GROMACS .gro file of C-alpha atoms in nm:
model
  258
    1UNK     CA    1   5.206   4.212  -5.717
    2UNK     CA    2   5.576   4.292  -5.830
    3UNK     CA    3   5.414   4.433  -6.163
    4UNK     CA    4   5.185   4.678  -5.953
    5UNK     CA    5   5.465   4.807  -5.796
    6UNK     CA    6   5.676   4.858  -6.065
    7UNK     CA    7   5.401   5.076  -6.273
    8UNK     CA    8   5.321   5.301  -5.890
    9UNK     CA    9   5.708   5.331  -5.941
   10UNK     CA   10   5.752   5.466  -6.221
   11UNK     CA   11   5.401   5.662  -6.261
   12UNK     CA   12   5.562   5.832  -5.885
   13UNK     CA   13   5.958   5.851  -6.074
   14UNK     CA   14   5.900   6.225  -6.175
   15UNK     CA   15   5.738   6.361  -5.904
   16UNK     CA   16   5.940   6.199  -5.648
   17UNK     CA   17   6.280   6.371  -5.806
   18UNK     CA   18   6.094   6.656  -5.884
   19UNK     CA   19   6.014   6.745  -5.518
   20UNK     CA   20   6.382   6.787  -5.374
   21UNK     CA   21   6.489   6.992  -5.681
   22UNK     CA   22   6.200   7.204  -5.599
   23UNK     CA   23   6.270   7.290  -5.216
   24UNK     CA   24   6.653   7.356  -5.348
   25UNK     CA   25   6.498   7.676  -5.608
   26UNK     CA   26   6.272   7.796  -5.316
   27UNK     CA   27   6.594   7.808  -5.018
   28UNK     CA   28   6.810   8.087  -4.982
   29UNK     CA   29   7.139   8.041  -4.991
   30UNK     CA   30   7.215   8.017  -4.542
   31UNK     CA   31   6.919   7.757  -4.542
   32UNK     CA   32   6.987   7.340  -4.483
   33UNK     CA   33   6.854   7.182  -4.750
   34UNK     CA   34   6.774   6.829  -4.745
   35UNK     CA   35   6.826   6.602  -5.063
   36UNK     CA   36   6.426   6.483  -5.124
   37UNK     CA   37   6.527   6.282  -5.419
   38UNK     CA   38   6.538   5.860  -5.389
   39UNK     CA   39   6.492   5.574  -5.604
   40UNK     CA   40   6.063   5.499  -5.611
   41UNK     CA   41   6.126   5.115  -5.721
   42UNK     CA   42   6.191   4.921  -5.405
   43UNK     CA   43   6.405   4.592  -5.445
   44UNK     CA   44   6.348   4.262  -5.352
   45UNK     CA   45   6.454   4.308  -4.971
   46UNK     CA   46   6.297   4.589  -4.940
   47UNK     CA   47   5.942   4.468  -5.012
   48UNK     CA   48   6.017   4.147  -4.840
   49UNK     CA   49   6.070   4.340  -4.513
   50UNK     CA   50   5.737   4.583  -4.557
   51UNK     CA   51   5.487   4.292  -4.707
   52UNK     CA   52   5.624   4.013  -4.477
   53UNK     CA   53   5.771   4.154  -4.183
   54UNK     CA   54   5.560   4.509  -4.117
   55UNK     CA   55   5.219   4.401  -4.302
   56UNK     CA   56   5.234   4.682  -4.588
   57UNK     CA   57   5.045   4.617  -4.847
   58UNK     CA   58   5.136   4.710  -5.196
   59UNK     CA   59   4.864   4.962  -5.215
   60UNK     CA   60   4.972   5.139  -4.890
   61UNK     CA   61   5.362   5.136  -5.061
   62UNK     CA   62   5.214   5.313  -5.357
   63UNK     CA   63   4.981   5.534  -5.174
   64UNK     CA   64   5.282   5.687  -4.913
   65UNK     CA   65   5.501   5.716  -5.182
   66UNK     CA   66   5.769   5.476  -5.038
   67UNK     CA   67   6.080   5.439  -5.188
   68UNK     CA   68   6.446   5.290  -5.140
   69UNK     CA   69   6.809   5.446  -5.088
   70UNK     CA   70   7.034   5.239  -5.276
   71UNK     CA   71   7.371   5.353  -5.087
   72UNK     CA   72   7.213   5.246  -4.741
   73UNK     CA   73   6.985   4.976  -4.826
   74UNK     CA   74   6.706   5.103  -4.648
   75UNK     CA   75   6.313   5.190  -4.694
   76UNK     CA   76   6.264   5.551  -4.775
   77UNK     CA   77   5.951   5.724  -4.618
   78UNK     CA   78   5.861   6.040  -4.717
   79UNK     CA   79   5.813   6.274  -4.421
   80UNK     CA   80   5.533   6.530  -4.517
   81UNK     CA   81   5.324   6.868  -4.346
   82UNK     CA   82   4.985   6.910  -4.293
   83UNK     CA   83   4.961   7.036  -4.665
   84UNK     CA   84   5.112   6.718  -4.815
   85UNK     CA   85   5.476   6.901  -4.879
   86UNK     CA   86   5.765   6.654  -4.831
   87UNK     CA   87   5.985   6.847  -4.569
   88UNK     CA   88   6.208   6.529  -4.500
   89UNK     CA   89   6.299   6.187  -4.560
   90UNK     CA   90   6.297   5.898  -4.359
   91UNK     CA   91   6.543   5.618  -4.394
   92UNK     CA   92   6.430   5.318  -4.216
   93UNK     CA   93   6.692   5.006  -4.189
   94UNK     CA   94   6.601   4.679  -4.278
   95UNK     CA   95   6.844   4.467  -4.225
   96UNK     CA   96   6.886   4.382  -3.790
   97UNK     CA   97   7.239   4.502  -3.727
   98UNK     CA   98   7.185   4.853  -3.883
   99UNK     CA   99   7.170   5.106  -3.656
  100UNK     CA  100   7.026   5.322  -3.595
  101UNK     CA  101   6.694   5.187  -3.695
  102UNK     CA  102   6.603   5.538  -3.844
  103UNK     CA  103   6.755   5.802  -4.025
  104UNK     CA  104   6.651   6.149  -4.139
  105UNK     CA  105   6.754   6.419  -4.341
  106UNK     CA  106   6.878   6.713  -4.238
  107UNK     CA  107   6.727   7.097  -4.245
  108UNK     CA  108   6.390   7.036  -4.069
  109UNK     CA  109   6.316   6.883  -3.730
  110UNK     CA  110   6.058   6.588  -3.746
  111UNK     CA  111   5.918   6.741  -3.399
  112UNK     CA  112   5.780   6.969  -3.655
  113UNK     CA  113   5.476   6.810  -3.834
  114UNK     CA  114   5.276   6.483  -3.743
  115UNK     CA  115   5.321   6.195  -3.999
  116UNK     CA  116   5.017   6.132  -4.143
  117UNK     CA  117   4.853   6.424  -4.072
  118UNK     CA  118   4.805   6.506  -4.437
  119UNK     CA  119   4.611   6.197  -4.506
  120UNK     CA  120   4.436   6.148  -4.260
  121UNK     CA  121   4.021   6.205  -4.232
  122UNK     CA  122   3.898   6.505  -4.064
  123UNK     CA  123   3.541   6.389  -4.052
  124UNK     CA  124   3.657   6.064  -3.824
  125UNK     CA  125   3.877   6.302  -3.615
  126UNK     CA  126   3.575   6.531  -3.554
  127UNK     CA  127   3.309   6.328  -3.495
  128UNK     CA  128   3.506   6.043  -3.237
  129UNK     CA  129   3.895   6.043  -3.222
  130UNK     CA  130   4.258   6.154  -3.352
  131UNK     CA  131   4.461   5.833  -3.244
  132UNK     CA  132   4.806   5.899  -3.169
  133UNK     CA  133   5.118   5.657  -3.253
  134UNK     CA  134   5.523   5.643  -3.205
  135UNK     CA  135   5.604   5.555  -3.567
  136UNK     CA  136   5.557   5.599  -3.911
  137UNK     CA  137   5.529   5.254  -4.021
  138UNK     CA  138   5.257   5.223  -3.675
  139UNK     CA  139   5.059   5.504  -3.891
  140UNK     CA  140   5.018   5.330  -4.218
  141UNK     CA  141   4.962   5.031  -4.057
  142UNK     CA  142   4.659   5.161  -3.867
  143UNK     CA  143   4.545   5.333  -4.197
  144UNK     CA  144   4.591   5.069  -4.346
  145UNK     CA  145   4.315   4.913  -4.125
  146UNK     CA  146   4.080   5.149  -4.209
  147UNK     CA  147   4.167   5.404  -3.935
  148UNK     CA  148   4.230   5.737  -4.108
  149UNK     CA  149   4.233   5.907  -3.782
  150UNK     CA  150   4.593   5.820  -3.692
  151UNK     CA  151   4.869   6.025  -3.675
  152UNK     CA  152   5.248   5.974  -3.573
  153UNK     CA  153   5.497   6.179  -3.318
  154UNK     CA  154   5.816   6.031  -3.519
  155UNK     CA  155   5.914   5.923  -3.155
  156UNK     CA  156   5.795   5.896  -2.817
  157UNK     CA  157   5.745   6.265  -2.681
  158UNK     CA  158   5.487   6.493  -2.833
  159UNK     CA  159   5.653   6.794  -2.903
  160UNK     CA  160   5.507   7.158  -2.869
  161UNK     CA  161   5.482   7.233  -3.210
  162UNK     CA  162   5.328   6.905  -3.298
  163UNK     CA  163   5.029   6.964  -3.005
  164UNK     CA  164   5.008   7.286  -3.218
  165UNK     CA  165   4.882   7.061  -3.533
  166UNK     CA  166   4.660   6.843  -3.286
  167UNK     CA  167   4.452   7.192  -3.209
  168UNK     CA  168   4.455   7.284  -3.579
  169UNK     CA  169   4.270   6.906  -3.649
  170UNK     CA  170   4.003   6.944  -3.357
  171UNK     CA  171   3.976   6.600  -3.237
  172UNK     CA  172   3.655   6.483  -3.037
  173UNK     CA  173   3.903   6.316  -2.824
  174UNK     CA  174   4.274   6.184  -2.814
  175UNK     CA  175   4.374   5.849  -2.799
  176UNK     CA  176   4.750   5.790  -2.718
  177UNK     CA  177   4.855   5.441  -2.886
  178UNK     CA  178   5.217   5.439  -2.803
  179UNK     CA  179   5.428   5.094  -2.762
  180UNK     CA  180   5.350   4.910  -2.415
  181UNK     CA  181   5.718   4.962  -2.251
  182UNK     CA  182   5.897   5.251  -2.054
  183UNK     CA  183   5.961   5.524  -2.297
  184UNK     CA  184   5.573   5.470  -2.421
  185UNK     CA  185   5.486   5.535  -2.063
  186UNK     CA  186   5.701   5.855  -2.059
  187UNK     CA  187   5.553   5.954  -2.419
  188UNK     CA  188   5.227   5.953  -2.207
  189UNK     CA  189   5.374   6.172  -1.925
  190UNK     CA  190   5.483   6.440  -2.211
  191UNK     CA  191   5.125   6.490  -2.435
  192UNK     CA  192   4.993   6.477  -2.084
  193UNK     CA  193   5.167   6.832  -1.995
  194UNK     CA  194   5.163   6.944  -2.412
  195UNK     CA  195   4.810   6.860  -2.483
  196UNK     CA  196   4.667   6.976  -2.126
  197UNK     CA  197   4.350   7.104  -2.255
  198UNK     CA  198   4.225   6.804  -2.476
  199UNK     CA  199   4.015   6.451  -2.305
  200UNK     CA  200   4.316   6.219  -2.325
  201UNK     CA  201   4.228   5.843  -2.340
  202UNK     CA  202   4.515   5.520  -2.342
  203UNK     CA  203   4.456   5.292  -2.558
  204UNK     CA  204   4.421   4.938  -2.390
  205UNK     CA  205   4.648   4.638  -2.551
  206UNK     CA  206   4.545   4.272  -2.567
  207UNK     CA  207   4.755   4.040  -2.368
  208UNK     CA  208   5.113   3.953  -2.536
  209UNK     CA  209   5.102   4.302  -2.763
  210UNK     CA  210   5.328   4.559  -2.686
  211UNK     CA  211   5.347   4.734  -3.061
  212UNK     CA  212   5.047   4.863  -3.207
  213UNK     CA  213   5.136   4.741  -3.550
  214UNK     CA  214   5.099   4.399  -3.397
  215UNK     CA  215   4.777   4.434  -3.380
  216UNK     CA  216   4.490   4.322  -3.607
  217UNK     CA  217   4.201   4.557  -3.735
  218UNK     CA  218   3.985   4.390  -3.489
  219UNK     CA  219   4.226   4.396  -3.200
  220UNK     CA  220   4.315   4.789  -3.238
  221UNK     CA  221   3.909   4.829  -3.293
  222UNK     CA  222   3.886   4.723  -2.948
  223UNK     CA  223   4.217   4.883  -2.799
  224UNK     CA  224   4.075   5.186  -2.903
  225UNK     CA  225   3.671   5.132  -2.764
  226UNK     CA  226   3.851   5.008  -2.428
  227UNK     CA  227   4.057   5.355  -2.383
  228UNK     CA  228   4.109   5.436  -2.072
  229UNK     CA  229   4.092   5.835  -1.960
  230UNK     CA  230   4.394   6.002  -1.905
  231UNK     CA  231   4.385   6.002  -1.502
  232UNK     CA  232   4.202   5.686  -1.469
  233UNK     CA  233   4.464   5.522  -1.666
  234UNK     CA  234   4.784   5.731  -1.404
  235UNK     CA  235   4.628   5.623  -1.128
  236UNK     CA  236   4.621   5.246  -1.192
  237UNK     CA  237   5.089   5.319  -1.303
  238UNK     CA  238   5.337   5.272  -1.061
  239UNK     CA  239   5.514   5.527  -0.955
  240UNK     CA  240   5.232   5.790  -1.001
  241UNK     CA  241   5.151   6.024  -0.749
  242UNK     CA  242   4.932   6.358  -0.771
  243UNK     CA  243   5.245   6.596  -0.882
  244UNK     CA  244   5.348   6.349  -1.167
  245UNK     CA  245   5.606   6.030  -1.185
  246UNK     CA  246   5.761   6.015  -0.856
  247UNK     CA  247   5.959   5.679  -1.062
  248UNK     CA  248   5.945   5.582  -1.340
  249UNK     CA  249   5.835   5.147  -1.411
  250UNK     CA  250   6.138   4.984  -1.417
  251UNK     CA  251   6.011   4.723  -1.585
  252UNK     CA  252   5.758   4.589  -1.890
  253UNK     CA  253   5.594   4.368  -1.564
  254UNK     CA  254   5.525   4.727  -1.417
  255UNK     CA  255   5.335   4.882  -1.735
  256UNK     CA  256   4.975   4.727  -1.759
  257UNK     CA  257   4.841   4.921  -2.028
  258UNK     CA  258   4.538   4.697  -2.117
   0.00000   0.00000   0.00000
């Protein structure tokens, strides 16, 4: 396994370097330009935290071109457009007391593109859903599984621009798999004014799950075949009336997605 990921590493060394150097020659000279260049080779800690503690496999570390930042001692994630163009980096912690958990470079707004979006599968968008995560790590997970129909906000509230690239991918439908506490129910309040025209469905956890990386292939199988539509799903929340949230829950007891 180690060997694997030493040969992605350095078969990915060039191209990985090459990329920041690249957006530098294309800036003028008032534009932010992030640094896109990091180490490919992941150490030790690194992997243990993606293999053991998120469920990334090797392949899926090769395939989304993670990487490492040496000074910070923390995963590197490539943040990338609808074409496949790294526009940012993200630097996710791995040890507990870092904080924050995520950081990312400067000179373009991750409200701007959809993580994921590059890879995912049009044909399984088209013909029954685009599901709809928090996180990055959420996304390749659920890839990972064999859903190529998955896309991340980078955060909990959709953004305009990002409901922009949802209407470029013409989804059948939308399912909104967003973490089971408060700001996933407010992520749900947000694509429900941003994506206004599209069939919005919640995905439905299993009892004890609150993260949909948590979940096995099976259980998000079913999360997502249980969906819930949009207004069924509002009128079951507290603190829902017909103008909106009159309150938010207060509380995980109060949020019964599932």
């Amino acid at each position: 396994f180690k060997t694997a990921l030493t040969r992605s590493a350095k078969q990915r060394d060039t191209t990985v370097r090459a990329k920041g150097k690249a957006r530098k020659r294309d800036s003028g000279p008032d534009v932010v330009v992030p640094d896109l260049g990091y180490a490919p080779f992941i150490p030790q800690a690194g992997i243990e935290y993606l293999t053991g503690v998120r469920g990334i496999s090797g392949d899926s570390i090769a395939t989304w071109d993670l990487g490492w930042d040496a000074e910070r001692g923390r995963i590197v994630i490539p943040g990338k457009d609808l074409d496949g163009v790294t526009r940012f980096l993200i630097r996710r912690a791995v040890r507990e007391n870092d904080h924050p958990k995520y950081l990312y470079s400067e000179g373009f707004p991750k409200t701007s593109l959809l993580f994921g979006a590059c890879q995912t599968d049009l044909g399984m968008i088209r013909s029954s859903e685009l599901i709809v995560v928090e996180g990055s790590l959420d996304t390749i997970r659920l890839h990972q599984h064999g859903f190529a129909n998955t896309v991340g906000t980078l955060g909990t509230g959709i953004s305009e621009r990002q409901g922009g690239i949802v209407a470029r991918l013409r989804p059948k439908r939308i399912v909104l798999f967003f973490d089971r506490d408060i700001a996933g129910i407010q992520g749900i309040e947000i694509a429900r004014r941003v994506l206004r025209k599209a069939p919005l469905y919640i995905a439905r956890y299993p009892k004890a799950k609150h993260d949909p990386a948590e979940l096995s292939r099976e259980e998000v199988a079913r999360a997502v075949d249980r969906a819930l539509p949009m207004l069924k799903f509002l009128k079951h929340l507290p603190g829902f009336g017909t103008s909106g949230f009159n309150r938010s829950p207060t509380s995980r007891k109060e949020i019964r997605v599932g």
